[in-house]
CSV table of C-alpha atoms in Angstrom, one decimal:
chain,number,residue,atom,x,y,z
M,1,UNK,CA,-24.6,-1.7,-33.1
M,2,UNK,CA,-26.6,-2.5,-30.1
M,3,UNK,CA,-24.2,-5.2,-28.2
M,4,UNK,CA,-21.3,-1.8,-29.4
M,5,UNK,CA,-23.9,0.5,-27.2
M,6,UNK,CA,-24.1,-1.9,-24.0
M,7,UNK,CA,-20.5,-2.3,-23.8
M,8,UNK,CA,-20.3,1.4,-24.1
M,9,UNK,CA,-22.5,1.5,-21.2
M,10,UNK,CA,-20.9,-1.5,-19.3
M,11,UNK,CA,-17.4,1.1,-18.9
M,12,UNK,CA,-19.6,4.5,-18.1
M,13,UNK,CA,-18.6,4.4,-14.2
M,14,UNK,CA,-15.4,2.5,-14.9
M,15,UNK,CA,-14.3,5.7,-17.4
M,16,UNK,CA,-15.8,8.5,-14.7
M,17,UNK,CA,-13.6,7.1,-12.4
M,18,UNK,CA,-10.4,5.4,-13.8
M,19,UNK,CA,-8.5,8.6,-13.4
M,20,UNK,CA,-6.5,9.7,-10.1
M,21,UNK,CA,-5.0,12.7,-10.1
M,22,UNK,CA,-1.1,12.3,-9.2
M,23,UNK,CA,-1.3,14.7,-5.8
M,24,UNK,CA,-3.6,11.4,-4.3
M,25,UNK,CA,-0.2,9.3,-4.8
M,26,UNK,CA,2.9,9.1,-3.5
M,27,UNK,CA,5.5,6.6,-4.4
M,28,UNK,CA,7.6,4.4,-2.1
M,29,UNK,CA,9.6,1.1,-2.0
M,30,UNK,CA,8.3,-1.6,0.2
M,31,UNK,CA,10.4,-4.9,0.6
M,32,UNK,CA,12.5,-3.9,-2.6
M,33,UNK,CA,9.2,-3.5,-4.7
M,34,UNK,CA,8.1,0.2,-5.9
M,35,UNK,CA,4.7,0.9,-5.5
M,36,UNK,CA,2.1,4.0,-5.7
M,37,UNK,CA,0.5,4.6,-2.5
M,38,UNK,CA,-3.3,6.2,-2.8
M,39,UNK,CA,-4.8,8.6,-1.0
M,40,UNK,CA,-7.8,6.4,1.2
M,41,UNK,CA,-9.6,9.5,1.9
M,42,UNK,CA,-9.7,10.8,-1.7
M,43,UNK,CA,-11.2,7.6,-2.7
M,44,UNK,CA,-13.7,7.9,-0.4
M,45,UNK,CA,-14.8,11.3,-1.5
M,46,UNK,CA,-14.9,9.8,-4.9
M,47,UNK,CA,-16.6,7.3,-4.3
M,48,UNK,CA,-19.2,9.1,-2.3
M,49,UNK,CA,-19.4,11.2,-5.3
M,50,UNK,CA,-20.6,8.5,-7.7
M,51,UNK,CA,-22.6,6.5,-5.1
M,52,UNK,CA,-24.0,8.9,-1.9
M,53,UNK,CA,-23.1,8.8,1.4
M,54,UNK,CA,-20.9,5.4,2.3
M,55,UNK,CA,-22.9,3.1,4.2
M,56,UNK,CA,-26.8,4.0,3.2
M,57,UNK,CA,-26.0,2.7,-0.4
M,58,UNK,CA,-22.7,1.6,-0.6
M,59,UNK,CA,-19.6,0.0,1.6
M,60,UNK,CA,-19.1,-3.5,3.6
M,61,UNK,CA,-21.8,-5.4,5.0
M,62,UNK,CA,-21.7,-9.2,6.3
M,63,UNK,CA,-18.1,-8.6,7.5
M,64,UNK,CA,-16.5,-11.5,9.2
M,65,UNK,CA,-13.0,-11.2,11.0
M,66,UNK,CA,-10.8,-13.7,11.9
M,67,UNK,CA,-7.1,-14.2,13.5
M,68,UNK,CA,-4.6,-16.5,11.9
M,69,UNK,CA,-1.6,-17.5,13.3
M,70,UNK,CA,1.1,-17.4,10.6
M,71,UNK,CA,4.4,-18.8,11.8
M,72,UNK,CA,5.8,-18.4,15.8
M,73,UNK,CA,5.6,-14.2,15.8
M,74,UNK,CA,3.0,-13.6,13.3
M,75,UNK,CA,-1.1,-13.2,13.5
M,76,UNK,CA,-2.7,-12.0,10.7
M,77,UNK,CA,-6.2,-10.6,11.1
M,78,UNK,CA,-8.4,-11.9,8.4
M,79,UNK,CA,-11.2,-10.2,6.7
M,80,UNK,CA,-13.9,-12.0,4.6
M,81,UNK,CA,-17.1,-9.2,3.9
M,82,UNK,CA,-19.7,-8.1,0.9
M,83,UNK,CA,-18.8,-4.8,-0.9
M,84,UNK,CA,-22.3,-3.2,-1.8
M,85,UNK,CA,-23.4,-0.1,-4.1
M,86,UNK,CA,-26.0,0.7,-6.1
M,87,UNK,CA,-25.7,-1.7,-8.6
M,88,UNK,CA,-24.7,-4.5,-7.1
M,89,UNK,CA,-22.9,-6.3,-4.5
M,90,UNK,CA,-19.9,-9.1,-4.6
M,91,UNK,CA,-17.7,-10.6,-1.9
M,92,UNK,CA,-14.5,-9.7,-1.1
M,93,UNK,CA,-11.5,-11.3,1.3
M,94,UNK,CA,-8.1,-9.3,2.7
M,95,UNK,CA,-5.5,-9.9,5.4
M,96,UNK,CA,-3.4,-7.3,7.3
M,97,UNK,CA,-0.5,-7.9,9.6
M,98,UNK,CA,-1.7,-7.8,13.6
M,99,UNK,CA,1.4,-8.6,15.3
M,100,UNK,CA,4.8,-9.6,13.9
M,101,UNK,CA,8.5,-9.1,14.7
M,102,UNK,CA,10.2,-6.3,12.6
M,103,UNK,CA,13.1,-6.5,11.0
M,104,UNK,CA,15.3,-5.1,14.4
M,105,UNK,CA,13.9,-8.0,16.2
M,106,UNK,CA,10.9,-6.1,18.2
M,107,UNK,CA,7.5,-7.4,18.9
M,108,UNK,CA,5.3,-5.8,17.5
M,109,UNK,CA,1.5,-5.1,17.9
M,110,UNK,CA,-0.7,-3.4,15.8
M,111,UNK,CA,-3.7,-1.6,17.4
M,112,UNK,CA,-4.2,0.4,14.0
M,113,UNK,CA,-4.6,-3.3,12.2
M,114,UNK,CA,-8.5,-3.0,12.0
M,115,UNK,CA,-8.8,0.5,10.7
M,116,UNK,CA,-5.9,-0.2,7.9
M,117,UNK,CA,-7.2,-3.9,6.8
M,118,UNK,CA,-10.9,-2.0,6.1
M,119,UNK,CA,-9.7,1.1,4.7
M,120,UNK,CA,-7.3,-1.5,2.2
M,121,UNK,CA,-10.4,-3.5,1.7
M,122,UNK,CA,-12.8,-0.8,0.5
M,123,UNK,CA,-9.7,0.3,-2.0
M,124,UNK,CA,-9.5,-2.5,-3.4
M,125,UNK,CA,-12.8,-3.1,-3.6
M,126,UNK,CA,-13.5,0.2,-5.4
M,127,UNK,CA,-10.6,-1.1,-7.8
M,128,UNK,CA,-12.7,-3.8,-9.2
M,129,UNK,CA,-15.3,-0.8,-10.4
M,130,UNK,CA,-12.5,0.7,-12.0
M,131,UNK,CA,-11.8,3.1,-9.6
M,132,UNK,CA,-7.7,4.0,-9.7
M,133,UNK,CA,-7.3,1.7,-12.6
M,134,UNK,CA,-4.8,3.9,-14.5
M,135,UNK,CA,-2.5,3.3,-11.5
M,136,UNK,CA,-3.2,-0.6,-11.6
M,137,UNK,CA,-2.7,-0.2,-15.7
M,138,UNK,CA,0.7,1.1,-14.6
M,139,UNK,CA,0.1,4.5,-16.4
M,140,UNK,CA,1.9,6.1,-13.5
M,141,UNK,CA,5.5,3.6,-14.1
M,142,UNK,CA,6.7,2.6,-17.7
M,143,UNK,CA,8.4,0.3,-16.1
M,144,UNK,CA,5.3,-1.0,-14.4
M,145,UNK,CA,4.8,-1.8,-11.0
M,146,UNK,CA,4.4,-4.7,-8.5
M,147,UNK,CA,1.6,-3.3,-6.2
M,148,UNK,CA,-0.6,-0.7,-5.0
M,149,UNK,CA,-1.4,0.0,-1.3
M,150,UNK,CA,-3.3,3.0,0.5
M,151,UNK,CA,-1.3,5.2,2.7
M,152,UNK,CA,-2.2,3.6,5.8
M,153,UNK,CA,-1.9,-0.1,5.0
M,154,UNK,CA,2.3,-0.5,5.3
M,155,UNK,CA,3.5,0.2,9.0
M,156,UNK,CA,6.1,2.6,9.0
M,157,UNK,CA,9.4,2.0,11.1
M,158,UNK,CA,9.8,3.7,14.6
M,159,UNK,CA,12.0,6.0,15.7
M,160,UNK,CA,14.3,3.7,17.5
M,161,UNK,CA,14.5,1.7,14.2
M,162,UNK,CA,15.8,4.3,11.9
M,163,UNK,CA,18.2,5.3,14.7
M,164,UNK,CA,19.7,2.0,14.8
M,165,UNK,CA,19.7,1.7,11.3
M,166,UNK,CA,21.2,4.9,10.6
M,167,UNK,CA,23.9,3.7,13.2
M,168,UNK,CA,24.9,0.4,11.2
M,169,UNK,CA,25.3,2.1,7.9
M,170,UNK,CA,27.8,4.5,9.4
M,171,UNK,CA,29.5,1.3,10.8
M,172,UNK,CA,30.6,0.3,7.3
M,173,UNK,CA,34.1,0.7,6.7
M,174,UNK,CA,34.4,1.0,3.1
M,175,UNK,CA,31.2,1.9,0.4
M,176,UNK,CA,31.6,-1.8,-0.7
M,177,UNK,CA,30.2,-2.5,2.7
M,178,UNK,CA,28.0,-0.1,2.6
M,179,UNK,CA,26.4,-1.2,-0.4
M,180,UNK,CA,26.4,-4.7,0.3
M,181,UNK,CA,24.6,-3.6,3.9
M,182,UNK,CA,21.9,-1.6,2.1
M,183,UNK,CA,21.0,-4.2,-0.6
M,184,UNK,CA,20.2,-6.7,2.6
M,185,UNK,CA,18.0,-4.5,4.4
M,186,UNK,CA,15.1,-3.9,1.9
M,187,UNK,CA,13.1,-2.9,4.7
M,188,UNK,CA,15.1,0.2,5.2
M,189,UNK,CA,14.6,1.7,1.8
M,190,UNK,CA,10.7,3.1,2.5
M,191,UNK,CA,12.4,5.4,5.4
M,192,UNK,CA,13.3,8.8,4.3
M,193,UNK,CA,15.2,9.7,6.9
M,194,UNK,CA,17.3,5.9,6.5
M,195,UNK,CA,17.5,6.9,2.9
M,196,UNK,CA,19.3,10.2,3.6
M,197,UNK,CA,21.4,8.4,6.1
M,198,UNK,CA,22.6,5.7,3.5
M,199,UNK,CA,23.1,8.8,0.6
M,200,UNK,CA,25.2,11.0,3.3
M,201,UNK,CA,27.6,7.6,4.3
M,202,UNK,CA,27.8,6.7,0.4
M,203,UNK,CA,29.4,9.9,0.0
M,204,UNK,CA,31.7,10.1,2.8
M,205,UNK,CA,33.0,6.7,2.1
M,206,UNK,CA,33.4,7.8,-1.6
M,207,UNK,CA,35.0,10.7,-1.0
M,208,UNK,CA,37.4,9.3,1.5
M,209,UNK,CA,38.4,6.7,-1.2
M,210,UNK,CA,39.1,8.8,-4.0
């Protein structure tokens, strides 16, 4: 009965917080993969909730940053910290893209890279507590999912971008094409407005078919 009652205990914070309410998601496709995006901010307030005020007893401490080159166009910035609350404290390492080439060949540098890589870090730091865990359980999917991020971590495309993507896909001559195009460019599918594009051409091509 006794070892039942501590592991009781062991999952009281992990229960009080393993539920997110579905307005703190949003859902997306990244590089193919579907994913539930969370809500940084809510977390925060959650967080702040169960522990006080972030950084008098909980958040990073000891944080160490670092740039890695990571083939000819790409620096990651590295992250290797401590994650601290009341009852303890354990490390905790993430990286986040600082410069790169996106997918329509443009340099690209990230001045928002610091802010995303330690709002992602204190997410998933708070995950290890139990903190969003019926997302990570894949409550959310019945067909599961592949990863979560925070809504500030993925770097959306730019205006010029979805233009010229948009542009392509009314290129295609036929909705074989078109498919075929879409398939390739994985990058395209988290862009509403891309999206829209591809669904509008589908059916224009379609119709033209028939």
């Amino acid at each position: 009965m006794k070892k039942d009652k501590e592991k009781k205990d062991n999952l009281k914070l992990w229960k009080s917080v393993e539920v997110t309410p579905s307005s703190w998601l949003k859902s997306a496709t990244i590089n193919g993969n579907k994913i539930k995006a969370i809500n940084p901010q809510k977390q925060l307030k959650q967080a702040t909730e169960a522990f006080g005020p972030y950084g008098s007893s909980w958040g990073l401490k000891d944080c160490k940053r670092s740039i890695i080159d990571f083939e000819e166009t790409v620096k990651l910035l590295f992250l290797e910290c401590t994650f601290f609350y009341p009852e303890g404290e354990f490390q905790i390492s993430n990286m986040q893209k600082l410069c790169y080439t996106s997918k329509g060949s443009r340099y690209i540098v990230d001045d928002e890279a610091p802010k995303k890589l330690e709002t992602n870090t204190i997410s998933k730091a708070l995950s290890k507590l139990g903190f969003a865990s019926d997302v990570f359980e894949g409550r959310f999917d019945k067909q599961g999912y592949s990863k979560i991020v925070d809504y500030t971590t993925e770097p959306e495309l730019s205006e010029a971008e979805i233009k010229a993507a948009c542009k392509a896909l009314k290129l295609s001559k036929n909705s074989l094409d078109l498919a075929k195009l879409w398939n390739n460019k994985k990058s395209w599918h988290s862009s509403t407005k891309i999206v829209e594009c591809y669904k509008d051409n589908l059916q224009t091509l379609q119709a033209l078919e028939q």
